Short mmCIF file of C-alpha atoms in Angstrom, two decimals:
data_model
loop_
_atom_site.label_atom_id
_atom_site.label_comp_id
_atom_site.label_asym_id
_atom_site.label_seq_id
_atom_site.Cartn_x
_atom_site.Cartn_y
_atom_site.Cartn_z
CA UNK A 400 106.91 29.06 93.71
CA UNK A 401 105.50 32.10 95.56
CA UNK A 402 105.49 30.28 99.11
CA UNK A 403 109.58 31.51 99.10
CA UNK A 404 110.95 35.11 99.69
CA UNK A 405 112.41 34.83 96.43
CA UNK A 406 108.78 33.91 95.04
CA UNK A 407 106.87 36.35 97.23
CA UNK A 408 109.45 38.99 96.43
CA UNK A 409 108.56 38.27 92.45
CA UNK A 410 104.75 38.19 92.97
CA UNK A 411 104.73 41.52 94.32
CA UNK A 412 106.75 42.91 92.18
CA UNK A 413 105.01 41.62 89.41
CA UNK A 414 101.61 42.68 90.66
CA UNK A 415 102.59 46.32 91.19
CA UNK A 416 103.93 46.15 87.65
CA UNK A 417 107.84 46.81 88.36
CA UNK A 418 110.48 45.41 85.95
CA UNK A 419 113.32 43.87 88.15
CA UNK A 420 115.41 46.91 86.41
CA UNK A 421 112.71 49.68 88.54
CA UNK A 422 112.91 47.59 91.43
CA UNK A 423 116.50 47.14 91.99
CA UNK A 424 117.18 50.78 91.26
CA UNK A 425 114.74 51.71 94.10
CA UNK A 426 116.06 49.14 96.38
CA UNK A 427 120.21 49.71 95.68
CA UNK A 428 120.43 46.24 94.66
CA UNK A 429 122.16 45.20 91.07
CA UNK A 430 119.74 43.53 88.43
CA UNK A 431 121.59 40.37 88.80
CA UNK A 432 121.53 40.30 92.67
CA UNK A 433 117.79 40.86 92.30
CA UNK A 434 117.61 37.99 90.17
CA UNK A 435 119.14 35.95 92.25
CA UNK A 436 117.32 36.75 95.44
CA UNK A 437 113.78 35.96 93.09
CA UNK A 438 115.47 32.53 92.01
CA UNK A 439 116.05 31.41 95.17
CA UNK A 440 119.91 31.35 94.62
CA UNK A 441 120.71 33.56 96.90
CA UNK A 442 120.13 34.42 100.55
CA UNK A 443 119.67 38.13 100.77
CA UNK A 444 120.53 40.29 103.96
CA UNK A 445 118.79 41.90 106.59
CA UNK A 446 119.75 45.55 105.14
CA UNK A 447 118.72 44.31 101.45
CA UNK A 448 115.33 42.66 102.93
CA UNK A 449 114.91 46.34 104.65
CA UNK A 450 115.58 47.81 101.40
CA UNK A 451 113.19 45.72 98.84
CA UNK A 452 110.47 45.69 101.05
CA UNK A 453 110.57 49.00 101.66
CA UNK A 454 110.52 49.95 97.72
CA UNK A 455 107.92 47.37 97.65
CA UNK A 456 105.50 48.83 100.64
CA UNK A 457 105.51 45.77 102.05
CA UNK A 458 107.02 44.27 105.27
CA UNK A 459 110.31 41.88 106.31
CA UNK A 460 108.34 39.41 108.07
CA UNK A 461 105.59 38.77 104.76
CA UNK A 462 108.86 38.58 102.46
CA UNK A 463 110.57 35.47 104.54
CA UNK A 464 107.22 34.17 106.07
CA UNK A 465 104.54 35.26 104.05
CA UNK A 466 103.19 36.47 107.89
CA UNK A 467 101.04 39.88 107.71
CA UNK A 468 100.10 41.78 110.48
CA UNK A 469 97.22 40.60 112.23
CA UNK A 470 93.54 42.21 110.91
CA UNK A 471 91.95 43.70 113.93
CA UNK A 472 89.46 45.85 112.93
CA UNK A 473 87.43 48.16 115.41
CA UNK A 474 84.05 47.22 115.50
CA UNK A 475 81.66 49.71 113.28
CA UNK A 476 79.39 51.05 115.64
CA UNK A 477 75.93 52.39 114.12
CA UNK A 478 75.78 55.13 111.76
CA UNK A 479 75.43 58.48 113.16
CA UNK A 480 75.02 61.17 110.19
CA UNK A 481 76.45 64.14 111.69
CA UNK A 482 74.05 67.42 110.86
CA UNK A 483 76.30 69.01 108.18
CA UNK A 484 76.45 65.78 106.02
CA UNK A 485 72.79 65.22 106.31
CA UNK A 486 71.87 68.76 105.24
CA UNK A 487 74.47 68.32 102.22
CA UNK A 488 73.09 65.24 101.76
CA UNK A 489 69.32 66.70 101.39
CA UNK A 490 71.06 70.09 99.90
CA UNK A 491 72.87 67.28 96.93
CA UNK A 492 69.88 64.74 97.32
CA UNK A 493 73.12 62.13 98.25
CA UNK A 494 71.92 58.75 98.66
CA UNK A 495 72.51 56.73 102.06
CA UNK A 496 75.38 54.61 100.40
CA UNK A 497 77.01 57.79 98.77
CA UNK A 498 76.74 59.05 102.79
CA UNK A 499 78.41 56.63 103.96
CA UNK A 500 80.87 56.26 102.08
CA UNK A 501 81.82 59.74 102.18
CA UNK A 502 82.19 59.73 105.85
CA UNK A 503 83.72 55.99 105.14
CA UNK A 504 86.84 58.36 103.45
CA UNK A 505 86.85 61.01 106.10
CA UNK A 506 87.76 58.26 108.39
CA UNK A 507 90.45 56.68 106.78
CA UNK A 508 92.58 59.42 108.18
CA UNK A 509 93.05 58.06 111.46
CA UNK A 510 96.02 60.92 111.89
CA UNK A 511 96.78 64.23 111.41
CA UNK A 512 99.44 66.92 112.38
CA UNK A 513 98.91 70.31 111.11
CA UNK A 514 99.18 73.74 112.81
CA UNK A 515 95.83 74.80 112.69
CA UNK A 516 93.00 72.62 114.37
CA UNK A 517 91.11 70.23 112.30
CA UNK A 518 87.20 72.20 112.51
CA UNK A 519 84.49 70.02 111.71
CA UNK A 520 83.37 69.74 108.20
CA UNK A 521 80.26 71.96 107.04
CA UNK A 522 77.86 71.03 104.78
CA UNK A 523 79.82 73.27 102.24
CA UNK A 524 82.85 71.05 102.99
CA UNK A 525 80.93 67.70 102.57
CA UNK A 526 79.90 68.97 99.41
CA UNK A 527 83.03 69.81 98.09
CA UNK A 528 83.79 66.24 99.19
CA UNK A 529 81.41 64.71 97.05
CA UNK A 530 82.27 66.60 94.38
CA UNK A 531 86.07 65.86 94.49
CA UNK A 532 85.30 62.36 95.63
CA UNK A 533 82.39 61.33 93.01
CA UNK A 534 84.65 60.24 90.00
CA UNK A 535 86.32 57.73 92.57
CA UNK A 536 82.77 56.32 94.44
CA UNK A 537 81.29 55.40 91.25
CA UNK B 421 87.24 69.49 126.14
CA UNK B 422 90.18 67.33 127.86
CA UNK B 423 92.56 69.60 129.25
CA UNK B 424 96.05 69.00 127.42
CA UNK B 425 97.67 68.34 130.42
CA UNK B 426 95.43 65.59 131.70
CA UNK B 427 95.43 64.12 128.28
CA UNK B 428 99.24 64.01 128.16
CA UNK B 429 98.95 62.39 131.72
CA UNK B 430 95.89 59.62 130.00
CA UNK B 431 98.12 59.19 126.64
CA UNK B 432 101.42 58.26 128.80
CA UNK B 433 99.57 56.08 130.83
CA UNK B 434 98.52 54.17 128.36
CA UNK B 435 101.66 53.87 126.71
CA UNK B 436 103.30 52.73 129.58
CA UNK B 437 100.46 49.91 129.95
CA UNK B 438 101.09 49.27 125.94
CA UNK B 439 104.68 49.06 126.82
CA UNK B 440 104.71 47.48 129.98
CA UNK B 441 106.88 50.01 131.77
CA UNK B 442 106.52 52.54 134.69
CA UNK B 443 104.48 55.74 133.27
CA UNK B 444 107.14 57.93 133.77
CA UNK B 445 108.37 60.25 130.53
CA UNK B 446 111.96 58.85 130.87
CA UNK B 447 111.07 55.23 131.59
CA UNK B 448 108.59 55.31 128.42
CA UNK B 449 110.54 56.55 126.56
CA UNK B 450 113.82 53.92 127.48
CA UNK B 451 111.31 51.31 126.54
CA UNK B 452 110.47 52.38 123.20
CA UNK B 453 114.26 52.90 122.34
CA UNK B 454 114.60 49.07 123.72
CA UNK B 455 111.92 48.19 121.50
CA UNK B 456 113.32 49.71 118.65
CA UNK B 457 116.98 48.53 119.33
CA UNK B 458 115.30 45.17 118.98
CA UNK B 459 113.77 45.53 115.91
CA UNK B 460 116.90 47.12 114.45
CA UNK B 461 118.80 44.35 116.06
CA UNK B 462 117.06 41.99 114.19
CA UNK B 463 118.03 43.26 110.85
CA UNK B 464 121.72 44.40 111.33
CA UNK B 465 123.29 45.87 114.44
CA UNK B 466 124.98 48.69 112.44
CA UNK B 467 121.75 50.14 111.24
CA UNK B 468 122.50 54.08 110.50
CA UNK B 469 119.53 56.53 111.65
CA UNK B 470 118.32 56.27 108.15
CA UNK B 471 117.91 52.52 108.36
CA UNK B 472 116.46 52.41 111.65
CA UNK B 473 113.68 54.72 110.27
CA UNK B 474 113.05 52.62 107.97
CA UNK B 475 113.11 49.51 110.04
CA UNK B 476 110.78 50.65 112.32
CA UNK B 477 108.38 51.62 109.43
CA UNK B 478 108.52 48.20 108.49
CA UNK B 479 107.80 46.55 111.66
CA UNK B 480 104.54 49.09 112.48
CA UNK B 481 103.16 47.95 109.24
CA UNK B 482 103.60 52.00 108.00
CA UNK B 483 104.31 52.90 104.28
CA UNK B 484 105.83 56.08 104.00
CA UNK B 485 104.92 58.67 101.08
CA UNK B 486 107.04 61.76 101.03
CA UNK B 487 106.09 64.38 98.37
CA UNK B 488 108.12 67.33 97.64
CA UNK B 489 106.14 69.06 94.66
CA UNK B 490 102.10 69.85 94.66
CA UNK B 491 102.25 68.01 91.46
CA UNK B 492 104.12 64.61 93.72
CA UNK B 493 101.07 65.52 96.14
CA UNK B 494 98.25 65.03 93.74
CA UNK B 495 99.66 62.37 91.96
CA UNK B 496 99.87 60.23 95.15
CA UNK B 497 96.48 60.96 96.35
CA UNK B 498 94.91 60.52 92.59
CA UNK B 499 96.84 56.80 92.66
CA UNK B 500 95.32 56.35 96.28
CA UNK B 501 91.95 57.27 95.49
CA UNK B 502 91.88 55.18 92.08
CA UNK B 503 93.14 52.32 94.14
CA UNK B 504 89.73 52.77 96.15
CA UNK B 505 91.72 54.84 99.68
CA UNK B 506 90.01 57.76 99.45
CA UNK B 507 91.02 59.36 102.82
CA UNK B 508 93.82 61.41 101.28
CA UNK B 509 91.44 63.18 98.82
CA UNK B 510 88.80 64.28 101.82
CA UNK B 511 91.91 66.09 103.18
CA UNK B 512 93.44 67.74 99.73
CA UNK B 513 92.70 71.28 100.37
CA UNK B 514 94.25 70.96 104.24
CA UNK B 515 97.46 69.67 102.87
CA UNK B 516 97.67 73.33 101.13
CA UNK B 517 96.34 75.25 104.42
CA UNK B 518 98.42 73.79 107.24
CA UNK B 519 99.00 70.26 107.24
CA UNK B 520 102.10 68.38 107.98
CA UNK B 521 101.18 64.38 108.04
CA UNK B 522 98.16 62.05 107.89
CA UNK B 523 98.20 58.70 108.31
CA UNK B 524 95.19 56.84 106.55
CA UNK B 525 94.37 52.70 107.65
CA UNK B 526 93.56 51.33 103.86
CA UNK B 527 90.50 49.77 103.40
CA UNK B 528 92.06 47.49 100.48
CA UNK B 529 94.97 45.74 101.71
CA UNK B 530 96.31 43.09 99.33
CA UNK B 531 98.66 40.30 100.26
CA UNK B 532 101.56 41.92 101.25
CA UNK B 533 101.01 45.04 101.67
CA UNK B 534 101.37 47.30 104.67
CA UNK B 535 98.25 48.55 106.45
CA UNK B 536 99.06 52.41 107.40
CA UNK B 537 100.21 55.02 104.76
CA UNK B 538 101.65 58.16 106.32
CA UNK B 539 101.69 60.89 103.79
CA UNK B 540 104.59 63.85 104.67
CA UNK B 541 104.21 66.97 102.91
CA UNK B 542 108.01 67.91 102.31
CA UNK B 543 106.70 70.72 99.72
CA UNK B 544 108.80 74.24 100.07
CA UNK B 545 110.06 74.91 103.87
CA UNK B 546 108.47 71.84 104.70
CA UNK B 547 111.37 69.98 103.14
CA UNK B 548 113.74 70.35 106.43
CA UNK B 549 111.50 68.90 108.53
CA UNK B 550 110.71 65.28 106.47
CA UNK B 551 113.08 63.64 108.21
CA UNK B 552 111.73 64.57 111.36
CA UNK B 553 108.10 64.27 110.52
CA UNK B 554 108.69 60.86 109.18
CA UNK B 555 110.17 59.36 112.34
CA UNK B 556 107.40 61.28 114.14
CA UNK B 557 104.51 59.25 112.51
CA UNK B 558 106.82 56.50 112.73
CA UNK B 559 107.28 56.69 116.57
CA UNK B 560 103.42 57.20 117.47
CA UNK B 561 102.62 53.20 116.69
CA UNK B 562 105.20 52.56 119.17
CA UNK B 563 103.11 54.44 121.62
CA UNK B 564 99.72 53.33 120.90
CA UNK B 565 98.36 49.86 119.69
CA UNK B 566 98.18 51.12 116.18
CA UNK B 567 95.01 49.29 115.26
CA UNK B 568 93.73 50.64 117.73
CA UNK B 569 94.04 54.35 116.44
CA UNK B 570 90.88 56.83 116.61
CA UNK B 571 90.91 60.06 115.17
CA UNK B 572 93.96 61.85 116.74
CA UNK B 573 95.19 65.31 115.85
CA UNK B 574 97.84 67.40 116.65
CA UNK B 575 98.69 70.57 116.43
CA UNK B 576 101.95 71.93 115.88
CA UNK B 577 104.04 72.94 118.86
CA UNK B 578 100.93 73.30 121.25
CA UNK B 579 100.18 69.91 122.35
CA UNK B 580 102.51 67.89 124.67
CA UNK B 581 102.34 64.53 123.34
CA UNK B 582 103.51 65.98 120.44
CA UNK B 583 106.34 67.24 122.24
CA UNK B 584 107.21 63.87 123.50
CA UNK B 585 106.58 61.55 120.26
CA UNK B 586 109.05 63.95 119.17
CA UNK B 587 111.67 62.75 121.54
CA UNK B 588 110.54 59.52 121.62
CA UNK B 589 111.39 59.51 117.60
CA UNK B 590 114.44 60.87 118.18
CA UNK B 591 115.78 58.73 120.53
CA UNK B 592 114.33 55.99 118.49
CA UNK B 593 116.19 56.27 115.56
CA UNK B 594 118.98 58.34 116.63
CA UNK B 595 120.76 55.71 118.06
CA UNK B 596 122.81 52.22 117.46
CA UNK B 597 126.45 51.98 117.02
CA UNK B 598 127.18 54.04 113.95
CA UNK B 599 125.23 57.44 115.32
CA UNK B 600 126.91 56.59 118.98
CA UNK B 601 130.03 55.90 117.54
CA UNK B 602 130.30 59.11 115.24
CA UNK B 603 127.77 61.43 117.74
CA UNK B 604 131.44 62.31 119.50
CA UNK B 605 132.39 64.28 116.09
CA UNK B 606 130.13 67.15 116.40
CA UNK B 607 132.23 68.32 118.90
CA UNK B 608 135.16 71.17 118.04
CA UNK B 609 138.37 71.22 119.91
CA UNK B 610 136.21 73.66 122.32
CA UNK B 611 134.52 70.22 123.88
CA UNK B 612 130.82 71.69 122.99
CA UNK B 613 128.44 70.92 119.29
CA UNK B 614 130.02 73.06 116.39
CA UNK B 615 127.60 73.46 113.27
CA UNK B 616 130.06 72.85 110.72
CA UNK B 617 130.41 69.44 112.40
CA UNK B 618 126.79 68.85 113.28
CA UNK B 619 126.31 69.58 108.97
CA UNK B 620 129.65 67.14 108.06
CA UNK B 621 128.03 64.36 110.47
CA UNK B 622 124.33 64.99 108.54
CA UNK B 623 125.95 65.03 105.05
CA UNK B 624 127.76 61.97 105.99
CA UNK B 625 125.24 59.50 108.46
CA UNK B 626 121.55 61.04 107.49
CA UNK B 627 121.56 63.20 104.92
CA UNK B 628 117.73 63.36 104.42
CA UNK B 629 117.48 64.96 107.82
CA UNK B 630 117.59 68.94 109.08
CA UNK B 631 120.80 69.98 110.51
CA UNK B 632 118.58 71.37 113.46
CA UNK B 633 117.77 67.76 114.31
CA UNK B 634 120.73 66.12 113.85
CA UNK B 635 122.12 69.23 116.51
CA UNK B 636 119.16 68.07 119.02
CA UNK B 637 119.92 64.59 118.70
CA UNK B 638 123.78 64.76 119.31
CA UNK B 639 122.96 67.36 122.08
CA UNK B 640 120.77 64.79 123.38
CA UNK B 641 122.83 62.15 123.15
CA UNK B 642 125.87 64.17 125.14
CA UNK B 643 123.30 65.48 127.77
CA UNK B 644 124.04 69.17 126.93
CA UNK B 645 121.38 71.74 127.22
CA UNK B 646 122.08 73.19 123.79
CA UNK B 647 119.13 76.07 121.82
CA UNK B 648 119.36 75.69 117.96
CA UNK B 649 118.66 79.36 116.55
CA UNK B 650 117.65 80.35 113.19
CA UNK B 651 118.45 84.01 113.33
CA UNK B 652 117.28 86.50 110.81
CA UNK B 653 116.84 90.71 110.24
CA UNK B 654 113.42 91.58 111.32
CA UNK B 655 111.23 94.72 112.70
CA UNK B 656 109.93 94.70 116.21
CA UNK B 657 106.64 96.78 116.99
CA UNK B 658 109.17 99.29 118.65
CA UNK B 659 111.70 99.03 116.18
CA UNK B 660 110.95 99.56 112.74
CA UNK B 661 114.42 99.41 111.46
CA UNK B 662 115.16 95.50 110.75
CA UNK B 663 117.50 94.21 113.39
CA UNK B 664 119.16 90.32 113.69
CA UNK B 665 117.00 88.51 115.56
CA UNK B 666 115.66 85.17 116.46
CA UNK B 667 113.21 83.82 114.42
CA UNK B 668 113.22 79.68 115.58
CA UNK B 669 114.45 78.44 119.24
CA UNK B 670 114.92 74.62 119.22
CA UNK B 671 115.60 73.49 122.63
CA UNK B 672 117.32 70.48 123.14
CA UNK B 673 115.66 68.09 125.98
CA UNK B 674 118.24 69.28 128.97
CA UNK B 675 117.74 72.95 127.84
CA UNK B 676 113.70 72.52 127.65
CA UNK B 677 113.92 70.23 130.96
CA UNK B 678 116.13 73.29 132.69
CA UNK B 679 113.78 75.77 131.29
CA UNK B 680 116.70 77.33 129.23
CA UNK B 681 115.29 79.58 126.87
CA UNK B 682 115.99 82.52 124.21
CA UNK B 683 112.52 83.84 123.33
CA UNK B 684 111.53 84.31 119.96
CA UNK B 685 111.85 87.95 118.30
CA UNK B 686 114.63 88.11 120.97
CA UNK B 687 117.18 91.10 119.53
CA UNK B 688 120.47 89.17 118.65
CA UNK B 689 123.35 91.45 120.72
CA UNK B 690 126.40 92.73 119.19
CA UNK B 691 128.40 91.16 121.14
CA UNK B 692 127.16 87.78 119.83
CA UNK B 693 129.07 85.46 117.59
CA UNK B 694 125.76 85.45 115.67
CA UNK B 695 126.19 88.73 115.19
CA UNK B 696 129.98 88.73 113.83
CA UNK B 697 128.77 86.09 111.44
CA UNK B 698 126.24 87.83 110.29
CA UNK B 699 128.61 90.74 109.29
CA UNK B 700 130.91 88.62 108.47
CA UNK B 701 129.16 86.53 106.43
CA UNK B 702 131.26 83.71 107.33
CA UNK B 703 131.16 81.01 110.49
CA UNK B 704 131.90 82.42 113.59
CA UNK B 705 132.16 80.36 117.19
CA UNK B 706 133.16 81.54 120.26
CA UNK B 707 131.93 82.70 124.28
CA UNK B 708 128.41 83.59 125.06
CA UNK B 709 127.85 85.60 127.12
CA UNK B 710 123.84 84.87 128.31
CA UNK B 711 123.15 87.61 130.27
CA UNK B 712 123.72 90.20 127.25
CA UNK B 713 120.65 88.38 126.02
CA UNK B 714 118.35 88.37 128.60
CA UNK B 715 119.50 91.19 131.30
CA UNK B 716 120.67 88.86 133.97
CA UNK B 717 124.44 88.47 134.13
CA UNK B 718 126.31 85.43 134.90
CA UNK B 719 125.79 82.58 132.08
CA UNK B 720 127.95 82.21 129.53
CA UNK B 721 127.68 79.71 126.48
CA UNK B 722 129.24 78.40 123.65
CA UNK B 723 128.21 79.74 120.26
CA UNK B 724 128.71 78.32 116.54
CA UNK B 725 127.26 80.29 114.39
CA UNK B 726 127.10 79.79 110.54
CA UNK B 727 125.30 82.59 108.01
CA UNK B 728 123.24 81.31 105.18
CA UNK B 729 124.15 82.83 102.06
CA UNK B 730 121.62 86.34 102.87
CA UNK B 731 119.20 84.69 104.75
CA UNK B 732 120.35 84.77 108.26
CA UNK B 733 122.32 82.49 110.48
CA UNK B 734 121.97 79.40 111.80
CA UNK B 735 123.74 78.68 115.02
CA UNK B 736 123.64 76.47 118.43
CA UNK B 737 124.52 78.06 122.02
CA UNK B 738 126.04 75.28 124.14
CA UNK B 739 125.00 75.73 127.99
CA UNK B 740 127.42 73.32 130.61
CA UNK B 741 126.53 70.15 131.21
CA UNK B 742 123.67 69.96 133.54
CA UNK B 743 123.70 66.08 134.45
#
């Protein structure tokens, strides 16, 4: 039954390949209690919600509802290759797809905090990119 | 370029449209702490700091990865990247240079899973601060539509809105009953923060966090202008012999909001309670006298001071209540 908490809860677990042992030791719960909570015979609490789903990287509200937070997306404007990436791109002979996905990855960092300024990459940088990212994009 | 100033103005105002408040600092800020008493509320009303924190990361949707060893580091990025979220691995060699945080939107999200990682570097000195940089990332959803995030970036202790997502973390998750209720401890039989209290009320309510911000929090929380110092010997470029001096000023909000300051390389004087502990080598508190600092006479303090087995002292001067 994975439309439950207690089948939801088990799922996930299952899928990030966590015996209940690993999981209840990250969450501060006792094997049993875990059990329990993944049978349906008991009704965890807030504080032990908190706790599971946050050893699980998941949220409250998808453990008692199944509800995830909503998909919004920005819309993908067009490409614009900026000058440094094209030139490693020629210097590498990188194909379009391998371009875009490497700036694809730059731009999963939506954040940063650092104490220096963030320059922008130069086509030395992009290359060293590739290079570190290549194993993965294949 | 944006000037920082008028960007601070732009972010606040759009918080306060996010938020549906007045964009004024304190108002924005009152509203976030609403929000997050209500999404604390909703789990238990006795959340500690620690569980606030981690509420909040749950309702913004924000895993947290905190890695404490360059080996932690690449082992999280290498099970990022084979999971197809590469964004950690384009900024590898920046986590080594300077960087604090980044916060990556995954490209793969399975059922279930949250939709921002924040990644804190806790390696080496960085450790203190993961308590702080944590609720930091956590607090910046709170401020802006976080699907709506572009590329932000900050820069450590130069940009404003930095300045205030700091307090607005702080106030976020310093606060509910149990830090209320137990804030009241950190005060000696003097009436003003002692350091030995401010450390008994970490190691007891939020151990994971830096004494300096527990002691801005509870000075916070009791309206006191208080400076957090981390004092250590060091040459000047017209003294070459290594004297105590300040090395970190931490203001708390009524100090930075009265412009109460001890500048940094400032000469710790003799007279100081720093000083004695120093010399001491055990924790000293008494009178301050401020002018001995600065050359203007007239304001006094109250010092706890606590040395750090060789390495120099930590302390807090307490200034009178200013509201």
């Amino acid at each position: 039954m994975t439309n439950t908490p207690g089948g939801r809860l088990r799922k996930l677990r299952e899928g990030q390949g966590l015996t209940q042992q690993t999981l209840a030791e990250r969450a501060g719960l006792s094997v049993s209690f875990l059990s329990e909570i993944e049978n349906g015979r008991r009704n965890p609490s807030g504080r032990v919600l908190l706790s599971l789903a946050s050893a699980l990287g998941t949220t409250i509200d998808f453990l008692l509802r199944g509800i995830e937070p909503p998909r919004r997306e920005k819309a993908r404007g067009p490409m614009v290759v900026p000058p440094e990436l094209a030139a490693a791109a020629e210097r590498a002979g990188l194909s379009l797809k391998t371009v875009r996905a490497l700036q694809d990855a730059y731009s999963q960092v939506v954040a940063s905090r650092g104490a220096e300024p963030e320059r922008e990459p130069t086509a030395d940088d992009w290359l060293a990119m590739y290079r570190a990212l290549q194993r993965f994009m294949e | 370029m944006v000037e920082p100033l008028y960007a601070f103005e732009r972010k606040l105002r759009g918080a306060a449209a996010h938020l549906g408040c007045s964009p004024a600092e304190d108002s924005v800020v009152a509203a976030c702490v609403e929000t997050a008493n209500e999404i604390a509320g909703r789990i238990d009303s006795d959340l500690s700091p620690s569980e606030r924190l981690d509420a909040l990361a749950d309702h913004y949707s924000v895993s947290l990865e905190v890695v404490t060893t360059t080996a932690s580091l690449d082992a999280t990025v290498e099970r990022y990247a084979r999971a197809g979220e590469l964004g950690f691995l384009t900024r590898r060699q920046r986590f080594d240079a300077d960087l604090i945080a980044a916060i990556l939107r995954r490209r793969f999200v399975e059922e279930g899973q949250r939709r921002f990682v924040a990644m804190i570097d806790a390696r080496e000195h960085r450790r203190a601060m993961a308590f702080h940089s944590k609720a930091h990332e956590v607090a910046h959803p709170a401020l802006e539509p976080q699907l709506d995030l572009d590329f932000r970036e900050e820069i450590s202790k130069r940009d404003p809105w930095e300045s205030f997502v700091d307090r607005v973390a702080s106030e976020m998750v310093f606060a509910g009953r149990p830090w209320t209720s137990s804030v009241g401890q950190v005060l000696g039989s003097s009436g003003y923060i002692e350091l030995s209290a401010v450390r008994n009320l970490r190691e007891t309510m939020v151990p994971e966090a830096s004494t300096t911000a527990i002691a801005i929090a509870a000075a916070g929380s009791l309206s006191r202008a208080a400076l957090i110092l981390w004092c250590c010997p060091e040459v000047s470029k017209r003294d070459p012999v290594p004297t105590l001096r300040v090395l970190q000023v931490t203001p708390s909000r009524a100090a930075f909001a009265s412009a109460t300051f001890i500048h940094r390389k400032c000469r710790v004087p003799d007279s100081s309670p720093i000083f004695a502990a120093w010399q001491s080598g055990q924790s000293r508190s008494g009178l301050e006298d401020i002018g001995t600092w600065v050359g203007r006479p007239g304001q006094m303090g109250w010092t706890s001071a606590i040395p750090a087995a060789g390495r120099g002292v930590q302390a807090v001067i307490n200034f009178a209540d200013t509201r």
